[in-house]
Amino acid sequence: MPELPEVETYRRYLEETSLNHKIVDFTAVDPKRQLLEPLEVMLKELKGRKFISTSRIGKNLLVSLDSGKILGLHFGMTGDLHYYRIPEDAPRFERATFYFDNGFKLAFVDSRKFGRIGIWENETLLKTAKKLGPDALEISVEELATGLKRRKGPIKPALLDQQLLAGIGNWLVDEILFQAGIHPEISAATLSDPELKRLAEAIKYVLETSIAQEAIYRELPTSFLIHAREWDTSPHAEKDAHKNCPECKTPIEKTEVGGRATYLCPNCQKHKN
DNA sequence: TAAAATGTTCTCTT
DNA sequence: AAAGAGAACATTTT
């Protein structure tokens, strides 16, 4: 789930629930794997502190502590947050827990354990250490164009490179390329100016629309390609309802680009080269 | 049951 | 130095 819109939604959730409570304890079920510092260090930095504000760079949620340091949360492929008090409300796959002095807990939920939690001196150090490019919602067309011109390979893996721009993942990259009418395997360096402009607009449009829906992709407009993804297999979903292009009704193609599952409309996203 | 999965990072090669 | 390919990581779901 966690591409930029999910992480932005988690950021807002954390902001609504977890600011300004004193942290009384912190636990992790697999600290060696998921904590970037030893558990004792994490405890020393967290205990007695409060979260006072939040920000986000790409898929990273940054939480400022009243000590001035930054708690960095990355959600891997399956991360989520859940704020609760009574044990009956505990989520499945709770991997780390922040305990507050009001009796509530903030759970870091992550079935696959690819998520990571760390402490940083400041935002800049986190950004540098993680080699993050500009956030996908803030990058300018010029920066995007410059970054893409240095690339040799196809556009899709370039857009997934968090060092070039941060926040796009494997689901939304397909949506962005579809909305821009660009084939995922077109060489990144050879995009024309109009294509670059359409791409930059599609990045903003897809991310902002997804954030507005709180990253619930089922509720995105029917003009989106994403409904062709496997997740749309709820019991009430019409069988094969979304397997055709919302624009031209051509069957959606599933292939592999850069080692990742890729959905595209072969008619709307022509592969010239 | 085997396969596939929203992400990153490390190693090896070019 | 930098970019790309491929594997590895751990676990759940279909």
Coordinates of C-alpha atoms (C1' of nucleotides) in Angstrom, one line a residue:
Chain A
M1 CA 0.0 0.0 0.0
P2 CA 2.6 2.6 0.9
E3 CA 3.3 4.8 -2.0
L4 CA 3.3 8.6 -1.6
P5 CA -0.5 9.0 -1.1
E6 CA -0.7 6.3 1.5
V7 CA 2.2 7.7 3.4
E8 CA 0.6 11.2 3.2
T9 CA -2.6 9.7 4.6
Y10 CA -0.6 8.0 7.4
R11 CA 1.1 11.3 8.1
R12 CA -2.3 13.0 8.6
Y13 CA -3.5 10.2 10.7
L14 CA -0.5 10.4 13.0
E15 CA -0.9 14.1 13.2
E16 CA -4.5 13.8 14.3
T17 CA -3.9 11.1 16.9
S18 CA -0.4 11.0 18.3
L19 CA 1.0 14.5 18.7
N20 CA 1.8 15.9 22.2
H21 CA 1.4 12.8 24.2
K22 CA 4.4 11.7 26.3
I23 CA 5.9 8.4 25.1
V24 CA 6.2 6.1 28.0
D25 CA 7.5 2.9 26.2
F26 CA 8.4 1.5 22.8
T27 CA 8.6 -2.1 21.7
A28 CA 9.4 -4.0 18.5
V29 CA 8.9 -7.7 17.7
D30 CA 11.9 -8.0 15.4
P31 CA 14.2 -5.1 16.4
K32 CA 17.3 -6.3 14.6
R33 CA 15.5 -6.4 11.3
Q34 CA 13.2 -3.4 11.5
L35 CA 15.0 -0.9 13.7
L36 CA 17.9 1.1 12.2
E37 CA 19.3 1.6 15.7
P38 CA 19.7 -0.8 18.6
L39 CA 16.5 -1.1 20.7
E40 CA 18.2 0.5 23.7
V41 CA 19.1 3.6 21.6
M42 CA 15.6 3.9 20.3
L43 CA 14.2 3.7 23.8
K44 CA 16.7 6.3 25.1
E45 CA 15.6 8.7 22.3
L46 CA 11.9 8.1 22.6
K47 CA 11.1 7.6 26.3
G48 CA 9.8 10.8 27.9
R49 CA 9.6 12.5 24.5
K50 CA 6.6 13.7 22.5
F51 CA 5.9 13.9 18.8
I52 CA 5.4 17.5 18.0
S53 CA 5.0 17.7 14.2
T54 CA 5.2 15.7 11.0
S55 CA 6.5 16.0 7.5
R56 CA 7.0 13.6 4.6
I57 CA 9.6 13.1 1.9
G58 CA 8.5 10.6 -0.8
K59 CA 7.5 7.4 1.0
N60 CA 9.1 8.4 4.3
L61 CA 7.1 9.8 7.2
L62 CA 9.2 12.1 9.4
V63 CA 8.0 12.8 12.9
S64 CA 9.7 15.6 14.9
L65 CA 10.4 14.8 18.6
D66 CA 10.5 17.5 21.2
S67 CA 14.2 16.7 21.5
G68 CA 14.8 18.1 18.0
K69 CA 15.5 14.7 16.5
I70 CA 13.5 13.0 13.8
L71 CA 11.7 9.7 14.0
G72 CA 11.8 8.2 10.4
L73 CA 9.2 5.7 9.4
H74 CA 9.3 3.8 6.1
F75 CA 6.5 1.4 5.4
G76 CA 8.0 -1.1 3.1
M77 CA 5.4 -2.9 1.0
T78 CA 2.8 -3.6 3.7
G79 CA 3.2 -1.0 6.4
D80 CA 0.3 0.8 8.1
L81 CA -0.4 2.7 11.3
H82 CA -3.1 2.0 13.9
Y83 CA -3.9 4.1 17.0
Y84 CA -5.9 2.3 19.7
R85 CA -6.3 1.7 23.4
I86 CA -8.1 -1.5 24.2
P87 CA -6.4 -4.9 23.4
E88 CA -9.5 -5.9 21.4
D89 CA -8.6 -3.2 18.9
A90 CA -5.0 -4.4 18.4
P91 CA -4.3 -4.9 14.7
R92 CA -2.9 -8.1 13.1
F93 CA 0.8 -8.0 12.3
E94 CA 1.7 -5.3 14.9
R95 CA 5.5 -5.1 14.6
A96 CA 6.3 -2.1 16.8
T97 CA 4.4 -0.1 19.3
F98 CA 4.7 3.4 20.8
Y99 CA 3.0 3.7 24.2
F100 CA 1.6 7.1 25.2
D101 CA 0.8 8.4 28.7
N102 CA -2.9 8.7 27.8
G103 CA -3.2 4.9 27.6
F104 CA -3.3 4.8 23.8
K105 CA -0.8 3.1 21.6
L106 CA 0.4 3.8 18.0
A107 CA 1.0 0.5 16.3
F108 CA 3.4 0.1 13.3
V109 CA 1.7 -2.7 11.4
D110 CA 3.7 -4.5 8.7
S111 CA 3.0 -8.1 7.7
R112 CA 6.0 -8.5 5.5
K113 CA 8.5 -6.7 7.7
F114 CA 10.1 -4.7 5.0
G115 CA 9.3 -1.5 6.9
R116 CA 12.0 0.4 8.9
I117 CA 12.1 2.7 11.9
G118 CA 15.0 5.0 12.7
I119 CA 16.1 8.1 14.5
W120 CA 18.0 10.9 12.8
E121 CA 19.6 14.1 13.9
N122 CA 17.6 16.2 11.4
E123 CA 15.7 15.9 8.1
T124 CA 18.7 16.6 6.0
L125 CA 20.6 13.7 7.3
L126 CA 17.8 11.3 6.7
K127 CA 17.3 12.6 3.2
T128 CA 21.0 12.2 2.5
A129 CA 21.4 8.8 4.0
K130 CA 18.4 7.5 2.1
K131 CA 19.5 9.2 -1.1
L132 CA 16.1 10.8 -1.7
G133 CA 15.5 13.0 -4.6
P134 CA 12.9 15.8 -4.5
D135 CA 9.5 14.8 -3.4
A136 CA 7.3 13.8 -6.4
L137 CA 4.8 16.5 -5.6
E138 CA 7.4 19.2 -5.5
I139 CA 9.8 18.4 -8.3
S140 CA 9.8 20.9 -11.2
V141 CA 9.4 20.0 -14.8
E142 CA 13.0 21.2 -15.4
E143 CA 14.4 19.0 -12.6
L144 CA 12.4 16.0 -13.9
A145 CA 13.6 16.6 -17.5
T146 CA 17.2 16.9 -16.4
G147 CA 17.0 13.7 -14.4
L148 CA 15.4 11.8 -17.1
K149 CA 17.9 12.9 -19.8
R150 CA 20.7 11.3 -17.9
R151 CA 19.0 7.9 -18.1
K152 CA 19.8 5.2 -20.6
G153 CA 16.9 2.8 -19.8
P154 CA 13.1 2.9 -20.0
I155 CA 11.0 5.6 -18.4
K156 CA 9.2 3.3 -15.9
P157 CA 12.2 2.2 -13.8
A158 CA 13.5 5.8 -13.9
L159 CA 10.3 7.1 -12.3
L160 CA 10.6 4.4 -9.6
D161 CA 14.1 5.6 -8.7
Q162 CA 13.7 7.4 -5.4
Q163 CA 17.0 9.2 -6.0
L164 CA 15.5 10.9 -9.1
L165 CA 12.2 11.8 -7.5
A166 CA 10.8 10.4 -4.3
G167 CA 7.4 8.9 -3.7
I168 CA 6.2 7.0 -6.8
G169 CA 5.7 3.2 -6.5
N170 CA 4.8 0.4 -8.8
W171 CA 1.1 0.9 -8.9
L172 CA 0.9 4.6 -9.4
V173 CA 3.8 4.7 -11.9
D174 CA 1.6 2.7 -14.3
E175 CA -1.3 5.0 -13.7
I176 CA 0.9 8.1 -14.3
L177 CA 2.2 6.7 -17.6
F178 CA -1.3 5.7 -18.7
Q179 CA -2.7 9.2 -17.9
A180 CA 0.3 10.7 -19.8
G181 CA -0.2 8.4 -22.7
I182 CA 3.4 7.2 -22.5
H183 CA 4.6 3.6 -23.0
P184 CA 6.6 2.3 -19.9
E185 CA 9.4 1.0 -22.1
I186 CA 10.1 4.2 -24.0
S187 CA 13.6 5.4 -23.4
A188 CA 13.6 8.0 -20.6
A189 CA 16.1 10.2 -22.3
T190 CA 14.2 10.6 -25.5
L191 CA 11.0 12.0 -24.2
S192 CA 9.8 15.0 -26.1
D193 CA 9.0 18.3 -24.4
P194 CA 5.3 17.8 -24.8
E195 CA 5.7 14.3 -23.3
L196 CA 7.7 15.7 -20.4
K197 CA 5.0 18.2 -19.7
R198 CA 2.2 15.7 -19.9
L199 CA 4.3 13.4 -17.6
A200 CA 4.8 16.2 -15.0
E201 CA 1.1 17.0 -15.1
A202 CA 0.1 13.3 -14.7
I203 CA 2.4 12.9 -11.7
K204 CA 0.7 15.7 -9.9
Y205 CA -2.8 14.7 -11.0
V206 CA -2.5 11.1 -10.0
L207 CA -0.8 11.7 -6.7
E208 CA -3.2 14.5 -5.7
T209 CA -6.3 12.6 -6.8
S210 CA -5.1 9.6 -4.8
I211 CA -4.4 11.7 -1.7
A212 CA -7.9 13.2 -1.9
Q213 CA -9.3 9.7 -1.8
E214 CA -7.0 8.9 1.1
A215 CA -5.2 6.3 -1.1
I216 CA -8.3 4.1 -1.4
Y217 CA -7.7 3.1 -5.0
R218 CA -11.1 1.6 -5.5
E219 CA -12.6 5.0 -5.2
L220 CA -10.4 6.6 -7.8
P221 CA -12.2 7.9 -11.0
T222 CA -13.3 5.2 -13.5
S223 CA -11.0 6.8 -16.0
F224 CA -8.1 5.3 -14.1
L225 CA -6.2 2.2 -15.3
I226 CA -5.6 1.0 -11.8
H227 CA -8.9 -0.7 -11.6
A228 CA -7.4 -3.4 -13.9
R229 CA -5.1 -4.5 -11.1
E230 CA -5.7 -7.8 -9.3
W231 CA -6.8 -6.2 -6.1
D232 CA -10.2 -5.4 -7.7
T233 CA -11.4 -8.9 -6.9
S234 CA -14.0 -8.1 -4.2
P235 CA -17.0 -10.5 -4.2
H236 CA -19.2 -7.8 -5.7
A237 CA -16.8 -6.8 -8.4
E238 CA -18.1 -7.7 -11.7
K239 CA -16.1 -10.4 -13.3
D240 CA -13.5 -8.8 -15.6
A241 CA -15.3 -5.5 -15.2
H242 CA -12.2 -3.4 -15.4
K243 CA -10.0 -5.4 -17.8
N244 CA -10.4 -3.0 -20.7
C245 CA -9.0 0.5 -21.2
P246 CA -11.4 3.1 -19.7
E247 CA -10.6 5.3 -22.6
C248 CA -10.7 3.1 -25.7
K249 CA -11.9 -0.3 -24.4
T250 CA -8.8 -2.1 -25.7
P251 CA -7.9 -5.0 -23.4
I252 CA -5.3 -4.0 -20.8
E253 CA -2.0 -5.7 -21.2
K254 CA 0.0 -7.1 -18.3
T255 CA 3.7 -7.4 -18.9
E256 CA 7.0 -7.0 -17.0
V257 CA 9.2 -3.9 -17.2
G258 CA 12.3 -3.5 -15.1
G259 CA 11.4 -6.7 -13.3
R260 CA 8.1 -5.4 -12.1
A261 CA 4.5 -6.2 -13.0
T262 CA 3.3 -3.6 -15.5
Y263 CA -0.2 -2.8 -16.7
L264 CA -0.8 -0.7 -19.8
C265 CA -3.1 0.1 -22.7
P266 CA -1.3 -0.9 -25.9
N267 CA -3.5 1.5 -27.9
C268 CA -3.3 4.6 -25.7
Q269 CA 0.4 4.1 -24.8
K270 CA 2.2 3.5 -28.1
H271 CA 5.7 2.3 -28.2
K272 CA 7.4 4.2 -30.9
N273 CA 11.3 4.1 -31.0
Chain B
dT1 C1' 0.6 -25.3 -4.0
dA2 C1' 3.3 -22.5 -6.3
dA3 C1' 3.4 -17.8 -7.5
dA4 C1' 3.0 -13.1 -6.8
dA5 C1' 3.0 -9.1 -4.0
dT6 C1' 2.5 -1.7 -2.9
dG7 C1' 10.0 -1.5 -1.7
dT8 C1' 14.8 -1.1 -0.8
dT9 C1' 19.5 -2.4 -0.9
dC10 C1' 23.4 -5.0 -2.0
dT11 C1' 26.5 -7.1 -5.4
dC12 C1' 28.2 -7.6 -9.8
dT13 C1' 28.8 -5.9 -14.3
dT14 C1' 29.0 -2.5 -17.9
Chain C
dA1 C1' 31.4 7.4 -11.0
dA2 C1' 27.1 6.0 -12.2
dA3 C1' 23.5 3.2 -14.1
dG4 C1' 21.3 -1.3 -14.8
dA5 C1' 20.4 -6.2 -14.0
dG6 C1' 19.4 -9.5 -10.7
dA7 C1' 19.1 -11.5 -6.3
dA8 C1' 18.0 -11.1 -1.6
dC9 C1' 15.1 -9.9 2.2
dA10 C1' 10.2 -12.1 5.2
dT11 C1' 5.7 -13.0 5.0
dT12 C1' 1.0 -13.4 3.6
dT13 C1' -2.5 -14.1 0.3
dT14 C1' -4.6 -16.1 -3.7

